[in-house]
CSV table of C-alpha atoms in Angstrom, one decimal:
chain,number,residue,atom,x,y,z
A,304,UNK,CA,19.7,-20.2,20.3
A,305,UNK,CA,20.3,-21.6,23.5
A,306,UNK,CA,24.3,-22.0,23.1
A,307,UNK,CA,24.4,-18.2,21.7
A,308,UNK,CA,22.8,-17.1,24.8
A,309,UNK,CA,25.0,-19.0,27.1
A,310,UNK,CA,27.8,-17.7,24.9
A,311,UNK,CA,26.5,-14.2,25.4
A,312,UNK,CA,26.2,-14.7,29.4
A,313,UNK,CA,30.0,-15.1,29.4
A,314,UNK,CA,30.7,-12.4,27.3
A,315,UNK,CA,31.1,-13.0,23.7
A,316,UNK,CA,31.3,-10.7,21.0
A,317,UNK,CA,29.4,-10.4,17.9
A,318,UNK,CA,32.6,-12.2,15.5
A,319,UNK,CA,32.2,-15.0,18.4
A,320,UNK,CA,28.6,-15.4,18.6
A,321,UNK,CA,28.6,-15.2,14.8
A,322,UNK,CA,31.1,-17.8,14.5
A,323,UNK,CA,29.6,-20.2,16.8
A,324,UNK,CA,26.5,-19.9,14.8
A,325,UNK,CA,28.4,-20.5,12.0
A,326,UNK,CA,30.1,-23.9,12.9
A,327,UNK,CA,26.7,-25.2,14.5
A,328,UNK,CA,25.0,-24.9,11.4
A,329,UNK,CA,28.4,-26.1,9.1
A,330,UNK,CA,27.3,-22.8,6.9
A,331,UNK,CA,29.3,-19.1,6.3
A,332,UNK,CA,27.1,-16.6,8.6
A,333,UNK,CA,26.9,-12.5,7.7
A,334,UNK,CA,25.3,-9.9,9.6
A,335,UNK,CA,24.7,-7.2,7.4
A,336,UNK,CA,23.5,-3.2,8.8
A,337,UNK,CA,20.8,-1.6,7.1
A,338,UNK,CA,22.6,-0.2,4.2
A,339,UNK,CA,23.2,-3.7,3.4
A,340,UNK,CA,27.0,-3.3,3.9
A,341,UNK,CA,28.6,-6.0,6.3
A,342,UNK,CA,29.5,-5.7,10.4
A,343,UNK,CA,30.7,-9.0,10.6
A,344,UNK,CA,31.0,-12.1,8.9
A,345,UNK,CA,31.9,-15.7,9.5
A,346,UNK,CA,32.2,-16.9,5.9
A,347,UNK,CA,35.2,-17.6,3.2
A,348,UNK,CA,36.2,-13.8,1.7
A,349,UNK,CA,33.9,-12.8,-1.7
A,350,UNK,CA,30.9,-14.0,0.0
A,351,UNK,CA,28.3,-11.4,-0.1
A,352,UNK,CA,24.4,-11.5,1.9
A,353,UNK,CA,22.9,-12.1,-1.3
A,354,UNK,CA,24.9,-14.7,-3.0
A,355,UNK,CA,24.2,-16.9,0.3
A,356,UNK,CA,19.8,-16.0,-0.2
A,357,UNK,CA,20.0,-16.6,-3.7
A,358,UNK,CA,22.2,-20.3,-2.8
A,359,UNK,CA,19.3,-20.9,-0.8
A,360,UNK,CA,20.1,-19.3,2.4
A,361,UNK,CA,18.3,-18.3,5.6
A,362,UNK,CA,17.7,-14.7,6.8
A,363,UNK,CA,16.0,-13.1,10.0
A,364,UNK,CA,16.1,-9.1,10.7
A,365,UNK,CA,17.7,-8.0,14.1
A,366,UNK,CA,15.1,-6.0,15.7
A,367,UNK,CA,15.0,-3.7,18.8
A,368,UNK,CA,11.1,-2.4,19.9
A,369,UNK,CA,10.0,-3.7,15.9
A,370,UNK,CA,12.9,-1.6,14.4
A,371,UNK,CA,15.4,-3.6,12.5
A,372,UNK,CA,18.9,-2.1,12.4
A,373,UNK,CA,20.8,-5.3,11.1
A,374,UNK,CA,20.1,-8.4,9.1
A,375,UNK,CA,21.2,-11.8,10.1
A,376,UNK,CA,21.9,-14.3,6.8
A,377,UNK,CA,23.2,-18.1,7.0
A,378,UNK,CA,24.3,-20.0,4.0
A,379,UNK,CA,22.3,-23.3,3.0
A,380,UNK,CA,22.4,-25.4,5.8
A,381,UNK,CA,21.3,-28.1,3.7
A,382,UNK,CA,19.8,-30.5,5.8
A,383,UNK,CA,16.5,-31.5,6.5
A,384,UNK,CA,15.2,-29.6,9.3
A,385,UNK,CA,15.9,-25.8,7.2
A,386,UNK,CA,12.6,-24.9,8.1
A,387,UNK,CA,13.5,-25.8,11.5
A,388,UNK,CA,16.6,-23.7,11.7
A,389,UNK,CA,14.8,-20.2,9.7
A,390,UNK,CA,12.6,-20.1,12.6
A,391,UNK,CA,15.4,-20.7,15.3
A,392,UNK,CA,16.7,-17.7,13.8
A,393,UNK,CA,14.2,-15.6,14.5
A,394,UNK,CA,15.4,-16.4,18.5
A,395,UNK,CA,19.0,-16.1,17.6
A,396,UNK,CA,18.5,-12.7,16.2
A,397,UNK,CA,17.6,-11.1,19.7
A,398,UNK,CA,21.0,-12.5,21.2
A,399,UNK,CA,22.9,-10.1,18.2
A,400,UNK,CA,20.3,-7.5,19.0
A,401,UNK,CA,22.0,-7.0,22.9
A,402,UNK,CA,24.9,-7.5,22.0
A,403,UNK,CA,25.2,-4.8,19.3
A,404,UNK,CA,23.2,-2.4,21.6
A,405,UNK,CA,26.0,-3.4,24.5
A,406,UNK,CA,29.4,-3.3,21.9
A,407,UNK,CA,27.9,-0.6,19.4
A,408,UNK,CA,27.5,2.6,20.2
A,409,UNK,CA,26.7,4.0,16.9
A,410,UNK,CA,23.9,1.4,16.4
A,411,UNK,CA,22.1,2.6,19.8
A,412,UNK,CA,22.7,6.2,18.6
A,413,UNK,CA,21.4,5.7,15.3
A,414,UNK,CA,18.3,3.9,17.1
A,415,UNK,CA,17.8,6.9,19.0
A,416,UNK,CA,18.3,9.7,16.4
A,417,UNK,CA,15.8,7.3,14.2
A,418,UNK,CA,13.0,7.7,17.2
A,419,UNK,CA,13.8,11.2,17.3
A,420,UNK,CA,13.9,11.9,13.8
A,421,UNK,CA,10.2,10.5,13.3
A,422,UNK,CA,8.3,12.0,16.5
A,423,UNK,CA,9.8,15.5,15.6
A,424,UNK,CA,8.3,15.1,12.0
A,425,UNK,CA,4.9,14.0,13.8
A,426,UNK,CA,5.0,17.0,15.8
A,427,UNK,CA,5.9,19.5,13.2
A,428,UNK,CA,7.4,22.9,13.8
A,429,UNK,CA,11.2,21.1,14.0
A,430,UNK,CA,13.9,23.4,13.6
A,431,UNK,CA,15.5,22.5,9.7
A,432,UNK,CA,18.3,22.5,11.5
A,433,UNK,CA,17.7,20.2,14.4
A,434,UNK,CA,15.9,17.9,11.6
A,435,UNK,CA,19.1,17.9,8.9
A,436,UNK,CA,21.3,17.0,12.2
A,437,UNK,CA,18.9,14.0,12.9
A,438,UNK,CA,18.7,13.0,9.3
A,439,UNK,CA,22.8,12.8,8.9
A,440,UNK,CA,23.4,10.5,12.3
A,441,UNK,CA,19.9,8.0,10.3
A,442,UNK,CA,22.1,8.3,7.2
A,443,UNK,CA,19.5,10.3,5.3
A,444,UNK,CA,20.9,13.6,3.4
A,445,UNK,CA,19.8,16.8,5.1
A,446,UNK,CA,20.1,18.4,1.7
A,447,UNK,CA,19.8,18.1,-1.9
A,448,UNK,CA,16.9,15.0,-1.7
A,449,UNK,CA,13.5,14.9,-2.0
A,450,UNK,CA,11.6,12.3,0.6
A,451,UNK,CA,9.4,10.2,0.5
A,452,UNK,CA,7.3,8.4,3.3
A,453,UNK,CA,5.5,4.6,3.0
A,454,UNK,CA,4.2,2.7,5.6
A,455,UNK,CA,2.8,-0.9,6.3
A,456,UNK,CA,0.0,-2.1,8.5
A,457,UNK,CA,0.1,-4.4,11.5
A,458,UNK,CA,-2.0,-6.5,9.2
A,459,UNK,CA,1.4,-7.7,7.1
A,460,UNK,CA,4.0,-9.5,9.3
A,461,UNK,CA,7.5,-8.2,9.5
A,462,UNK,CA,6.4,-4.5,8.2
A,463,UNK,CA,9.2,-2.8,9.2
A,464,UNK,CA,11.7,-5.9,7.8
A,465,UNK,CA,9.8,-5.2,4.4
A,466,UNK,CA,10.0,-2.0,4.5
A,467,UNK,CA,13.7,-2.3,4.6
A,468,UNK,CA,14.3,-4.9,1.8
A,469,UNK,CA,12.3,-2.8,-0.6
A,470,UNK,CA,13.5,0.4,0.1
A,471,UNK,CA,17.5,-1.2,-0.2
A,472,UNK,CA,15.9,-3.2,-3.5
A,473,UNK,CA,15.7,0.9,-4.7
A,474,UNK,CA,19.1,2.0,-4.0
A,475,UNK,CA,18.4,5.0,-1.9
A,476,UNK,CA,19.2,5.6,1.8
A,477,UNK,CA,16.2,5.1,4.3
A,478,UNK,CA,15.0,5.0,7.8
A,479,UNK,CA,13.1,3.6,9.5
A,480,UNK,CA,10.7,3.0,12.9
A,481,UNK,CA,7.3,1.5,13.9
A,482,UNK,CA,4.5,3.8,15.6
A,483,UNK,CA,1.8,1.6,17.2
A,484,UNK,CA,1.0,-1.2,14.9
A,485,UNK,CA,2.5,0.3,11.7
A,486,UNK,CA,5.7,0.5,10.0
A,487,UNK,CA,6.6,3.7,8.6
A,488,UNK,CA,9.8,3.9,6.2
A,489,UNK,CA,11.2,7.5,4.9
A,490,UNK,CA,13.4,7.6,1.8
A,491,UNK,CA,15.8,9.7,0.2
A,492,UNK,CA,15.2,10.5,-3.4
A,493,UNK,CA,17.5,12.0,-5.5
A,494,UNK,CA,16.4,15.4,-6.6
A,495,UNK,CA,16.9,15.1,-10.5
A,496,UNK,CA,14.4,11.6,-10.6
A,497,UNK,CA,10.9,12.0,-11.7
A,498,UNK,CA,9.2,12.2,-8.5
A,499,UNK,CA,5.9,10.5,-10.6
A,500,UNK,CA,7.9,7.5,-11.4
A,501,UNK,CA,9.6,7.2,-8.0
A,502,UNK,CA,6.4,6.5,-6.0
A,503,UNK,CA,5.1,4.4,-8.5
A,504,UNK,CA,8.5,2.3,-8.0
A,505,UNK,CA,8.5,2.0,-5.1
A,506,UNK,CA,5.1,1.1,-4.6
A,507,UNK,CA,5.9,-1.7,-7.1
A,508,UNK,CA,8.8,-3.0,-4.9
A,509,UNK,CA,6.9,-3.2,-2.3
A,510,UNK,CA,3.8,-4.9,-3.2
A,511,UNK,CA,6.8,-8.0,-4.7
A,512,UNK,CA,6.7,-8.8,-0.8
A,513,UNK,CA,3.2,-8.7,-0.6
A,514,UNK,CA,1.0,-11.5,-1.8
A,515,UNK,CA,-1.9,-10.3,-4.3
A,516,UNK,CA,-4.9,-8.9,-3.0
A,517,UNK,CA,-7.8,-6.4,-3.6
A,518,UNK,CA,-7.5,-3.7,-0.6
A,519,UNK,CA,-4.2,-2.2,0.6
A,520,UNK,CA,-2.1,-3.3,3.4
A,521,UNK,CA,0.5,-0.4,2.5
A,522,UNK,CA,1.0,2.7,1.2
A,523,UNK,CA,3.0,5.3,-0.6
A,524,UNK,CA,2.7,8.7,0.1
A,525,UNK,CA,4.0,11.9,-2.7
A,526,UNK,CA,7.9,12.5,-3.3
A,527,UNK,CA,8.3,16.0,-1.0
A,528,UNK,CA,11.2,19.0,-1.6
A,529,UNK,CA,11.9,18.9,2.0
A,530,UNK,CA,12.8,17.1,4.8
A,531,UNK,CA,10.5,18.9,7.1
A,532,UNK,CA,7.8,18.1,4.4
A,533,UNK,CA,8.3,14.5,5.0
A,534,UNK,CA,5.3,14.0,7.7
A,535,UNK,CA,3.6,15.6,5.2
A,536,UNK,CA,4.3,12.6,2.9
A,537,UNK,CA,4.0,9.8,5.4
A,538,UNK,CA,0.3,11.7,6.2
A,539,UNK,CA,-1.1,11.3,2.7
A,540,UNK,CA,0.4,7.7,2.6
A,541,UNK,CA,-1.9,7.4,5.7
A,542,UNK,CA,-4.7,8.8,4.2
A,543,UNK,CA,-4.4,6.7,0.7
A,544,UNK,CA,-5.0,3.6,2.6
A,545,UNK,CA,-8.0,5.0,3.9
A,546,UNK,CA,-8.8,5.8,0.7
A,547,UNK,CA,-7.6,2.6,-0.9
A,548,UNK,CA,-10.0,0.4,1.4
A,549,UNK,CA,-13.1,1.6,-0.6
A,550,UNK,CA,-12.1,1.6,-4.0
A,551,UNK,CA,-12.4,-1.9,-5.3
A,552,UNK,CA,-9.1,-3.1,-7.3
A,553,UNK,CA,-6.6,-0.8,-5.3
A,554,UNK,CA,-4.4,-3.7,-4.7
A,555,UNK,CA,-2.1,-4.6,-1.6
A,556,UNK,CA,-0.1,-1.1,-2.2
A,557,UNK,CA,-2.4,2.3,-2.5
A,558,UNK,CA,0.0,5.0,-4.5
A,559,UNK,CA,-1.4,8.7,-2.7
A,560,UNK,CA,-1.0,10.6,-6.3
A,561,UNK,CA,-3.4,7.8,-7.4
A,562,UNK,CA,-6.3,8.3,-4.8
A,563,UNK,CA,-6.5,12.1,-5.0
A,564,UNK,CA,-10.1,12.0,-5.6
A,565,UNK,CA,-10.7,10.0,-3.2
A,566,UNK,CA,-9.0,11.1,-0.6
A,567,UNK,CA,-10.6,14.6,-0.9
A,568,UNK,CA,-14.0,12.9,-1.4
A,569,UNK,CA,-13.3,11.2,2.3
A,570,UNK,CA,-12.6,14.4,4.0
A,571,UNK,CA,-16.0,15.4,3.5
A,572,UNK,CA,-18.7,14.7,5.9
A,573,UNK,CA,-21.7,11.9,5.0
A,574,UNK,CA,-24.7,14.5,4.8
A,575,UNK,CA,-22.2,16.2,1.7
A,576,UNK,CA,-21.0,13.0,0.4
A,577,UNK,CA,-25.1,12.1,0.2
A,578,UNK,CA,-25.6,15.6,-1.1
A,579,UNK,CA,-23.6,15.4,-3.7
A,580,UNK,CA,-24.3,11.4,-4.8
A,581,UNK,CA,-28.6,13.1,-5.0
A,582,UNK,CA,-27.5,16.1,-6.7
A,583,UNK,CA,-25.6,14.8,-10.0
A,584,UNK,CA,-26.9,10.7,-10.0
A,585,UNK,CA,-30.1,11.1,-8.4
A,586,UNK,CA,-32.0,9.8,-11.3
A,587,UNK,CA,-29.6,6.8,-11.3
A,588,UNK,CA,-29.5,6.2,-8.0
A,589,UNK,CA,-33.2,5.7,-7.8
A,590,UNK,CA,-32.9,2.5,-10.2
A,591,UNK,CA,-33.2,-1.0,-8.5
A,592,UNK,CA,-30.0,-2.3,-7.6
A,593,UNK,CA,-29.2,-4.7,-10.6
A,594,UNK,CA,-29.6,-2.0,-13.5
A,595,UNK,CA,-28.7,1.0,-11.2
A,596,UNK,CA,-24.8,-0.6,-11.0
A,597,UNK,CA,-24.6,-1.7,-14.9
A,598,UNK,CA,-25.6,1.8,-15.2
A,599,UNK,CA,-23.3,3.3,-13.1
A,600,UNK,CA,-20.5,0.8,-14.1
A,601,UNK,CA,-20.8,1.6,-17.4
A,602,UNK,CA,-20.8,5.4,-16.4
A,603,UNK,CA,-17.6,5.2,-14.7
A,604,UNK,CA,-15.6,3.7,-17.5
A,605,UNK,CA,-16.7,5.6,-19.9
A,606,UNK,CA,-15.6,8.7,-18.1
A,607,UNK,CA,-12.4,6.8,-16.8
A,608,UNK,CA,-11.8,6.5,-20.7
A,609,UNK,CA,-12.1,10.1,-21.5
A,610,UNK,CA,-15.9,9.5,-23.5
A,611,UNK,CA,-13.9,7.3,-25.7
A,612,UNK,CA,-17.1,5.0,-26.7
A,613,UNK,CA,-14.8,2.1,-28.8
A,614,UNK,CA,-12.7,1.7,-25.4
A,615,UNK,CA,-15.5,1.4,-23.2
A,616,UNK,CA,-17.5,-1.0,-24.7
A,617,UNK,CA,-14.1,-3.2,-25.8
A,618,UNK,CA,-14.0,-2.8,-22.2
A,619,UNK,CA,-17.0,-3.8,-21.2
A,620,UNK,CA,-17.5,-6.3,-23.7
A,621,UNK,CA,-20.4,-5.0,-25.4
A,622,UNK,CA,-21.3,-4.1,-28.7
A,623,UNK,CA,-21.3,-0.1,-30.1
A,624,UNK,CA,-24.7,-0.4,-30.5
A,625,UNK,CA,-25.3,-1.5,-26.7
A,626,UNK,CA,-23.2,0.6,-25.3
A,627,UNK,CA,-24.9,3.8,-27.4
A,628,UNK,CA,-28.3,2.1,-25.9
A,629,UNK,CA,-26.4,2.3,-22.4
A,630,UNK,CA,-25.3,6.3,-22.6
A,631,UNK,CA,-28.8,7.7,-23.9
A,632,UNK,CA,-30.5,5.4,-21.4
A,633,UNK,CA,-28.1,7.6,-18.6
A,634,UNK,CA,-28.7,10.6,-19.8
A,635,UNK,CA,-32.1,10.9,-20.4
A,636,UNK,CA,-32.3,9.4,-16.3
A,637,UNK,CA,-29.6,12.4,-15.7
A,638,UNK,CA,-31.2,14.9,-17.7
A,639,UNK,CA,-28.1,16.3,-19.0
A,640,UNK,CA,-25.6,16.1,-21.3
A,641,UNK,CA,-23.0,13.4,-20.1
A,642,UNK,CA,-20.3,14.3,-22.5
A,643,UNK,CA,-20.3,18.4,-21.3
A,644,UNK,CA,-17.0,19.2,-20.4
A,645,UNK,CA,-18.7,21.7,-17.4
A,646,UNK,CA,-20.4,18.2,-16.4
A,647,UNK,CA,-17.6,15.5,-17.1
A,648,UNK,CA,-15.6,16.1,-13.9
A,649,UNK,CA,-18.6,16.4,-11.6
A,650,UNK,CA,-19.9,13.2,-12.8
A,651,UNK,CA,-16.8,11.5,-12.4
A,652,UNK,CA,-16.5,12.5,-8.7
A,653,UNK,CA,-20.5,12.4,-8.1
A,654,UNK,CA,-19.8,8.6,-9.0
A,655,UNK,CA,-16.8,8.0,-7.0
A,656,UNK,CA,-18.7,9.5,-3.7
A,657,UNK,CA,-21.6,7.0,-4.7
A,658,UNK,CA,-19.2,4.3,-4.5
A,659,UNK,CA,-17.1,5.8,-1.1
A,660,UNK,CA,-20.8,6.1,0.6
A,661,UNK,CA,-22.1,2.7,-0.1
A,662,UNK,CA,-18.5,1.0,1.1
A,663,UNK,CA,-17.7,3.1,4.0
A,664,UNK,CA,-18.6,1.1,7.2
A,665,UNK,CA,-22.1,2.2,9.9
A,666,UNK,CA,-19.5,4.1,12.1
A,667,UNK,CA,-18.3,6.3,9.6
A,668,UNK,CA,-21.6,7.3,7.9
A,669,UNK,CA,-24.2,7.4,11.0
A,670,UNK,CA,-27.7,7.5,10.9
A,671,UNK,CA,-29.6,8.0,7.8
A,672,UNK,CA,-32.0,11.2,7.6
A,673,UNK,CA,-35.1,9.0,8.7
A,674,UNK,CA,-33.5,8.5,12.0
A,675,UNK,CA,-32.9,5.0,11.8
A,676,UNK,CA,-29.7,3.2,11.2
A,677,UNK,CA,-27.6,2.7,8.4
A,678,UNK,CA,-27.6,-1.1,6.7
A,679,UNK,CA,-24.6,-2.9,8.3
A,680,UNK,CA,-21.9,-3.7,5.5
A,681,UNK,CA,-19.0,-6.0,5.5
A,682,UNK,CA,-16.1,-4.0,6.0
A,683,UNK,CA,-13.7,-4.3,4.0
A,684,UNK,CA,-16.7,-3.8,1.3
A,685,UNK,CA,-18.2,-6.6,-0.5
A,686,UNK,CA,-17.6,-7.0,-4.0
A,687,UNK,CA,-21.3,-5.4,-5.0
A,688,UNK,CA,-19.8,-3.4,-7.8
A,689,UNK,CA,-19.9,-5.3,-10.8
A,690,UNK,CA,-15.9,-5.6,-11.9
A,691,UNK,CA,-17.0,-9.4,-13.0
A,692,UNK,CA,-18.6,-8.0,-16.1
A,693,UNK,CA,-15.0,-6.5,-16.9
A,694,UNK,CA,-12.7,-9.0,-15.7
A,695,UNK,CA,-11.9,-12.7,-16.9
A,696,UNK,CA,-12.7,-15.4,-14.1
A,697,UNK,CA,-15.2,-12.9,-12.5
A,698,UNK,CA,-18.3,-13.7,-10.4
A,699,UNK,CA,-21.0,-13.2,-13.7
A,700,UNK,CA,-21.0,-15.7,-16.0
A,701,UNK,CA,-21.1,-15.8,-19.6
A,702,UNK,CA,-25.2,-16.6,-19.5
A,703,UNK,CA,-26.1,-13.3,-17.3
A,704,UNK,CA,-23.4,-11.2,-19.2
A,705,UNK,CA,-25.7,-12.1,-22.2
A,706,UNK,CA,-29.4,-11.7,-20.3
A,707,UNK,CA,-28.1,-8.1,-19.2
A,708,UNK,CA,-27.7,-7.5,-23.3
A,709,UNK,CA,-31.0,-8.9,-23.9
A,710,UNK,CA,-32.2,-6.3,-21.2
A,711,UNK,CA,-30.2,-3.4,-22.4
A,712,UNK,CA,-32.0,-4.0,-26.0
């Protein structure tokens, strides 16, 4: 890092400072832009950015305020100290960063029209015009695409970098910027693609870069017609992680088309989120905790499987005769017919709103209609619901799985 910057100080150019690099590390270098196709390289001809990664190669993105705009990738070193040189990389990227802001003019435009392009969508009320122009100099259609906005918290390292890798993983051109301490990504769809399938995709090739866990750390927001429709998009990505951080089993991506009721549920305020939970589960609700959430656990998959009663209890591992036990037990407490159609969809959201209100964190609800203060939770919500009963390796063992039988009989 040190010899690019004195390289840099006497005026080198990126195919010097990129075969410098090269020779000190004995390994081909590439630096790639963010369509993945080369603005220099260092290496024998053939060599491509992947073929070095997948031979064990070294990468680091080339960054200006978070944004990256080029990729740096080495070949194997293949010496001891790798790990030593991946993060030396990260330094040596900022010496390519000046010097393609100094030598390339279209790489500070396209950083600027990127800015632009994104705080004009935040605003709204953006010429189509002025927008399409913006979009063209980003490398984004102006016309004949759908969009498509994602984003990535502060909470996942590199964001914007992984942003990138997924979104040239799908083929389609992209932008991208960071606002505060997210990553936002917008992506060009073609119009003839299931827009279903596409979020669903991507979502999927993004949460490859993300390690497993139960609440989101990005988001996917709907495929939109427009470009000016895109804020919309990167909105309702926005709110699915909000949405995402109360349902249990989201997973590190939360998919907007996915979280509908949800994120309708959350626009409501607490005293109508409690209104609702007393109106439709009030009998349930009343139950101590233990057999109040097998009750309401067993309520939720069975409407989740459409009243299907052989799915549910395969489900929740019971027998027919348990779950049947189950159901009349419910709606006698209900007193109503669980499997009305006029009923089914209230229920399903009456029990989702139960679930939002007991996860949502003492700020967001406020105090209780007594006056005093709401029970402090853990935020993000503990794990009261009781998916172990459904899952293998969860927290209810085989010996309690068996008493709550005994007590359903």
């Amino acid at each position: 890092a040190k010899t690019l910057s004195d390289a840099l100080a006497h005026g080198a150019g990126v195919d010097e400072l990129l075969a410098r690099l090269s020779q000190r590390l004995s390994a081909p270098a590439i630096l790639i832009g963010p369509d993945a196709s080369p603005i220099a390289q260092h290496a024998p001809a053939g060599t491509t950015a992947d073929g070095l990664i997948a031979a064990g190669g070294c990468s680091a993105a080339v960054s200006v305020d978070g944004v990256p705009f080029a990729s740096l990738v080495v070949g194997n070193p293949g010496s001891p100290e790798r790990d030593v040189i991946t993060t030396a990389l990260d330094r040596v990227s900022s010496v390519f960063a000046l010097e393609l802001l100094r030598s390339r003019a279209e790489v500070a435009t396209r950083l600027q029209a990127t800015r632009q392009l994104f705080e004009r969508l935040t605003a709204g009320g953006a010429p189509a015009d002025a927008l399409g122009r913006l979009a063209v100099a980003v490398g984004l259609p102006a016309d004949g695409a759908c969009y498509l906005g994602a984003l990535v918290t502060g909470r996942v390292p590199g964001g914007a970098e992984l942003l990138r890798q997924a979104a040239a993983q799908a083929g389609g051109p992209h932008a991208g910027t960071t606002a505060g301490d997210e990553a936002l990504a917008l992506i060009a769809v073609p119009s003839h693609r299931p827009a279903a399938a596409w979020d669903d995709q991507f979502a999927a090739l993004i949460a490859g870069h993300l390690t497993a866990t139960e609440w989101p750390r990005a988001a996917v927001g709907p495929v939109v017609p427009r470009l000016a429709d895109a804020a919309v998009s990167l909105s309702q990505a926005r709110s699915a992680l909000a949405a995402g951080s109360v349902v249990p089993g989201t997973g590190p991506v939360a998919v907007a088309s996915r979280l509908l009721p949800e994120r309708l549920l959350l626009r409501l305020p607490p005293p109508e989120l409690d209104g609702l939970v007393t109106e439709m589960l009030g009998g349930l609700t009343a139950l101590p905790a233990p057999r109040r959430d097998e009750l309401l656990l067993t309520l939720e998959i069975y409407l989740a499987n459409a009243g299907a009663k052989a799915a549910t209890a395969r489900q929740l591992r019971l027998q027919r005769q348990s779950l049947y036990q189950r159901l009349q037990r419910i709606r006698v407490l209900l007193g109503r017919d669980i499997d009305d159609p006029q009923f089914f969809a209230g229920l399903g959201l009456a029990v989702r709103a139960w679930r939002i209100t007991r996860s949502l964190p003492v700020a967001r609800r406020g105090p209780r209609a007594g006056g005093g203060p709401c029970s402090a939770r853990a935020w993000p919500p503990p794990a009261t619901w009781d998916w172990g009963s459904i899952r293998p390796g969860g927290r209810w063992t085989w010996a309690r799985r068996r008493a709550a039988c005994r007590r359903t009989r």
